[in-house]
PDB file of C-alpha atoms in Angstrom:
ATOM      1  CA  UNK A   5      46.807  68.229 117.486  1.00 43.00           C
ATOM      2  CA  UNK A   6      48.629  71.788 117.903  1.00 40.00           C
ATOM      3  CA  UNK A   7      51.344  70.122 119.374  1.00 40.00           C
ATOM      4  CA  UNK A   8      52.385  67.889 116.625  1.00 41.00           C
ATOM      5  CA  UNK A   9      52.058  70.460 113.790  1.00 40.00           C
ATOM      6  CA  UNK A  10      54.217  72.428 116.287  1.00 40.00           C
ATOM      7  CA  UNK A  11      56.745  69.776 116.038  1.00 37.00           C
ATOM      8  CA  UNK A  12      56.566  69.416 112.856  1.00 39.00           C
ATOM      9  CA  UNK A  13      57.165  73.177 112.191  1.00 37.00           C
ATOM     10  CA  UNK A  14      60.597  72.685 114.339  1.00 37.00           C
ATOM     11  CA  UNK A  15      61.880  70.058 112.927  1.00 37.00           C
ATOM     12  CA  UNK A  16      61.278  71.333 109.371  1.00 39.00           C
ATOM     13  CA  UNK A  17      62.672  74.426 110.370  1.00 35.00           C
ATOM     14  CA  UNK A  18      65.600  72.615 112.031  1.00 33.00           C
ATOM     15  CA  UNK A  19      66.237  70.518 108.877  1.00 37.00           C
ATOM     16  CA  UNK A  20      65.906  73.835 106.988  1.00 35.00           C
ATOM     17  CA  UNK A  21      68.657  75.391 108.730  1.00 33.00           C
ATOM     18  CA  UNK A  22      71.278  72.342 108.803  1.00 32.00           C
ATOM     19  CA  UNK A  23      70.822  72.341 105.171  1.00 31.00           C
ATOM     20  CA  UNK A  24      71.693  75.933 104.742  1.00 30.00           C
ATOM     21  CA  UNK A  25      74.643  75.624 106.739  1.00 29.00           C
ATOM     22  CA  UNK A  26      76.160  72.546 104.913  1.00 29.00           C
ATOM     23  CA  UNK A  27      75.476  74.539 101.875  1.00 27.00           C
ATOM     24  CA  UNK A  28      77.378  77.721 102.812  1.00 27.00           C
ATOM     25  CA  UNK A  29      80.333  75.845 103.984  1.00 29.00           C
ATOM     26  CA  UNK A  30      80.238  73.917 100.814  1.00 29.00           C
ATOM     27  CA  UNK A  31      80.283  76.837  99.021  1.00 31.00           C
ATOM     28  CA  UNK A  32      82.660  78.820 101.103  1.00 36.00           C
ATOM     29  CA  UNK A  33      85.084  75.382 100.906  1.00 39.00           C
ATOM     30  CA  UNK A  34      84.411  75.579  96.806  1.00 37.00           C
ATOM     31  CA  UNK A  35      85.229  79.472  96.842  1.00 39.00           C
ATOM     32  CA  UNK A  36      88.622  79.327  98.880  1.00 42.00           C
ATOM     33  CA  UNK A  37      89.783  76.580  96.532  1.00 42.00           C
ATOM     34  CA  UNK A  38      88.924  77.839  93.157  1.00 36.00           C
ATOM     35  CA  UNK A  39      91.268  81.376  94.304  1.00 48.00           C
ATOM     36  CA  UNK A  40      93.858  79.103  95.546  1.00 47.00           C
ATOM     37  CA  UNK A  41      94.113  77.390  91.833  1.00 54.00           C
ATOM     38  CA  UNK A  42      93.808  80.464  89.300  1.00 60.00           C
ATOM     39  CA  UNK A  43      95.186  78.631  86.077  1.00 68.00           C
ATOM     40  CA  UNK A  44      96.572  82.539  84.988  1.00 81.00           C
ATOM     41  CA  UNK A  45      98.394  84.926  86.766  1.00 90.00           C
ATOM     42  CA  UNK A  46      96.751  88.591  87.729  1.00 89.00           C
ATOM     43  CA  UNK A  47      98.850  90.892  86.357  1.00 92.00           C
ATOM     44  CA  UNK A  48     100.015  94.554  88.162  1.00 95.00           C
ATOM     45  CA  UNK A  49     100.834  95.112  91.805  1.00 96.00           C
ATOM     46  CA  UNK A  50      98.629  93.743  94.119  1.00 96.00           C
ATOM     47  CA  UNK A  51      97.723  94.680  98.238  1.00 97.00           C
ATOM     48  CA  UNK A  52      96.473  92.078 100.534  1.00 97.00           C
ATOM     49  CA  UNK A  53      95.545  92.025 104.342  1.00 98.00           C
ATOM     50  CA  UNK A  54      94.693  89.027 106.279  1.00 98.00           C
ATOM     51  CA  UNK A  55      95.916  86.280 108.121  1.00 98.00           C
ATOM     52  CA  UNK A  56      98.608  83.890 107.108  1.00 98.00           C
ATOM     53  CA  UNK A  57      97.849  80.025 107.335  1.00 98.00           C
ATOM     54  CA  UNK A  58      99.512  76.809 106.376  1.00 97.00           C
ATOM     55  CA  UNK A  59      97.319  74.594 104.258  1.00 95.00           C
ATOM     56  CA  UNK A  60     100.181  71.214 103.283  1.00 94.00           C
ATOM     57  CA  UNK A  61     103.151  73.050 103.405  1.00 94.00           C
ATOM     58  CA  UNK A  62     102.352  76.098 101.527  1.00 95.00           C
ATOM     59  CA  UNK A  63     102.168  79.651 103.069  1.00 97.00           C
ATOM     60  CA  UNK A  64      98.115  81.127 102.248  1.00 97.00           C
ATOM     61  CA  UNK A  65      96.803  84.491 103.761  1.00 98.00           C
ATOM     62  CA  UNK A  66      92.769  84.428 104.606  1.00 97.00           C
ATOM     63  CA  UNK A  67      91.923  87.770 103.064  1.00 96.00           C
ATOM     64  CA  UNK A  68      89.425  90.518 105.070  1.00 92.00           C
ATOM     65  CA  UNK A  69      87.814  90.222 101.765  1.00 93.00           C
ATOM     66  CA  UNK A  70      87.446  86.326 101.853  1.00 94.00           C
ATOM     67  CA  UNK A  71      90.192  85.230  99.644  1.00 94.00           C
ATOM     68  CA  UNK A  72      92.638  82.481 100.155  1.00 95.00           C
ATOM     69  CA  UNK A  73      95.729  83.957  98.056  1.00 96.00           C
ATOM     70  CA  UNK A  74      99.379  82.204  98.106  1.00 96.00           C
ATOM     71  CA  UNK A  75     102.015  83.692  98.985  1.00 97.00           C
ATOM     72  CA  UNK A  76     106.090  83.457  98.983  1.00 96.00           C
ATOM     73  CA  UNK A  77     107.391  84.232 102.487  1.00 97.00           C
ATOM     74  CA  UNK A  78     110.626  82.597 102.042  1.00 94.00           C
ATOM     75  CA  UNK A  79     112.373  86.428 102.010  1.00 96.00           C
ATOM     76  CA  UNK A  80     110.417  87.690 105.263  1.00 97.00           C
ATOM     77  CA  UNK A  81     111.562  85.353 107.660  1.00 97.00           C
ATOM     78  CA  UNK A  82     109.712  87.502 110.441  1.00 96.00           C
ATOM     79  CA  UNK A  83     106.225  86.353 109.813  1.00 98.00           C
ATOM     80  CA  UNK A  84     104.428  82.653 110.601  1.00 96.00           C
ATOM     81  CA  UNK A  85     101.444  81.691 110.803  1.00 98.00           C
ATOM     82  CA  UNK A  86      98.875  83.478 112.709  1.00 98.00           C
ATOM     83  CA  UNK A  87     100.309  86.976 111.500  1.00 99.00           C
ATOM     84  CA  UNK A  88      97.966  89.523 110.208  1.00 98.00           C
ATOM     85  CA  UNK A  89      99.503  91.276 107.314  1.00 98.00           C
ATOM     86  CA  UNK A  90      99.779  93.301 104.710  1.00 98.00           C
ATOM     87  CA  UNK A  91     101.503  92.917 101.318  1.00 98.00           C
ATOM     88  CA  UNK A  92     102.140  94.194  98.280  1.00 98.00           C
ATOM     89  CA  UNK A  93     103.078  93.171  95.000  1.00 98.00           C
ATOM     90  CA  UNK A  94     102.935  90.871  92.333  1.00 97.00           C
ATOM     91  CA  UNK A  95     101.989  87.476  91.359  1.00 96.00           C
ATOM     92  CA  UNK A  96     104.125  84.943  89.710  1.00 94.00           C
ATOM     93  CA  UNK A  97     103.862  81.317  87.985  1.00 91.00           C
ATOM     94  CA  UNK A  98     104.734  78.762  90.851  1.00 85.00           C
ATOM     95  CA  UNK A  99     104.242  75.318  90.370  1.00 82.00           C
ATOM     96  CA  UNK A 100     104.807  73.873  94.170  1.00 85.00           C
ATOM     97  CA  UNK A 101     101.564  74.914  95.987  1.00 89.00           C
ATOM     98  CA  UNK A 102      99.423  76.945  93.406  1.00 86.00           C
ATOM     99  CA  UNK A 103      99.466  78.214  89.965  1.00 86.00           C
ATOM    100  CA  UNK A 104      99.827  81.830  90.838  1.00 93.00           C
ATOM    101  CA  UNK A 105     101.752  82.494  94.236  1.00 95.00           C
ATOM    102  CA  UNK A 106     101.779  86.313  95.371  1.00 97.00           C
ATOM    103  CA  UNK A 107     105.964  87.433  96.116  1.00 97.00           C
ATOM    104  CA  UNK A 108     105.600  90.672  97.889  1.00 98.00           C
ATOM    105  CA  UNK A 109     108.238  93.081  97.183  1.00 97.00           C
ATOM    106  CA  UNK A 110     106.989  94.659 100.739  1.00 98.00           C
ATOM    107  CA  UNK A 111     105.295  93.307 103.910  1.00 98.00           C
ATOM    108  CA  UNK A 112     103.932  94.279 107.246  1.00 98.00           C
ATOM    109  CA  UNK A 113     103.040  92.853 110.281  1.00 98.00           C
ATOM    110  CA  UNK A 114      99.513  94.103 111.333  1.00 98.00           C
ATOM    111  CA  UNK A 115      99.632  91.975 115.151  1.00 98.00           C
ATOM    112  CA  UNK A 116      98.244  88.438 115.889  1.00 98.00           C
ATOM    113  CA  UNK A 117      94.989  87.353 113.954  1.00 96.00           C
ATOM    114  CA  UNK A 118      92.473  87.498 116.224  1.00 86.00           C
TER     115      UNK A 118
END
């Protein structure tokens, strides 16, 4: 009898832990794409660091602070995807991948994301 309540016990706790992880990458999934669509622009100068990625076409960096922020590479021809950087300025009505993309008026290359 010990050894089915035993079971029991690990498969609840099993089921318990599958459900928390579809429900943090639900949420994480939500999170990334509610940033990514901001319906108004931030205003001010801005700094980012993180990695850049390519989501359909469009030029994102993951932020060390769990953002996914656009952003306008087309004048830094130096960085791809897979760059860690850092960037600064301001953010501007785009209507091609996002609402708001982020056009740096300066950028560095950190190294490779890891």
């Amino acid at each position: 009898m010990k050894k089915s309540v035993i079971k029991s016990v690990s498969v609840g706790l099993l089921a318990a832990l599958f459900t928390v992880s579809v429900a943090f990458a639900w949420t994480s999934n939500n999170a990334n794409t509610a940033e990514a669509e901001m319906l108004s622009c931030p205003t001010g100068t801005v700094t980012i660091q993180g990695c850049v990625i390519d989501i359909d076409g469009c030029d994102y960096v993951n932020t060390t602070n769990g953002r996914t922020i656009n952003i306008n590479l087309f004048n830094f021809p130096n960085v791809s995807v897979g760059d860690e950087i850092s960037a600064t300025g301001r953010f501007q009505t785009d209507g091609d991948c996002t609402n708001c993309r982020l056009s740096p008026t300066s950028l560095t290359v950190l190294g490779t994301c890891p």
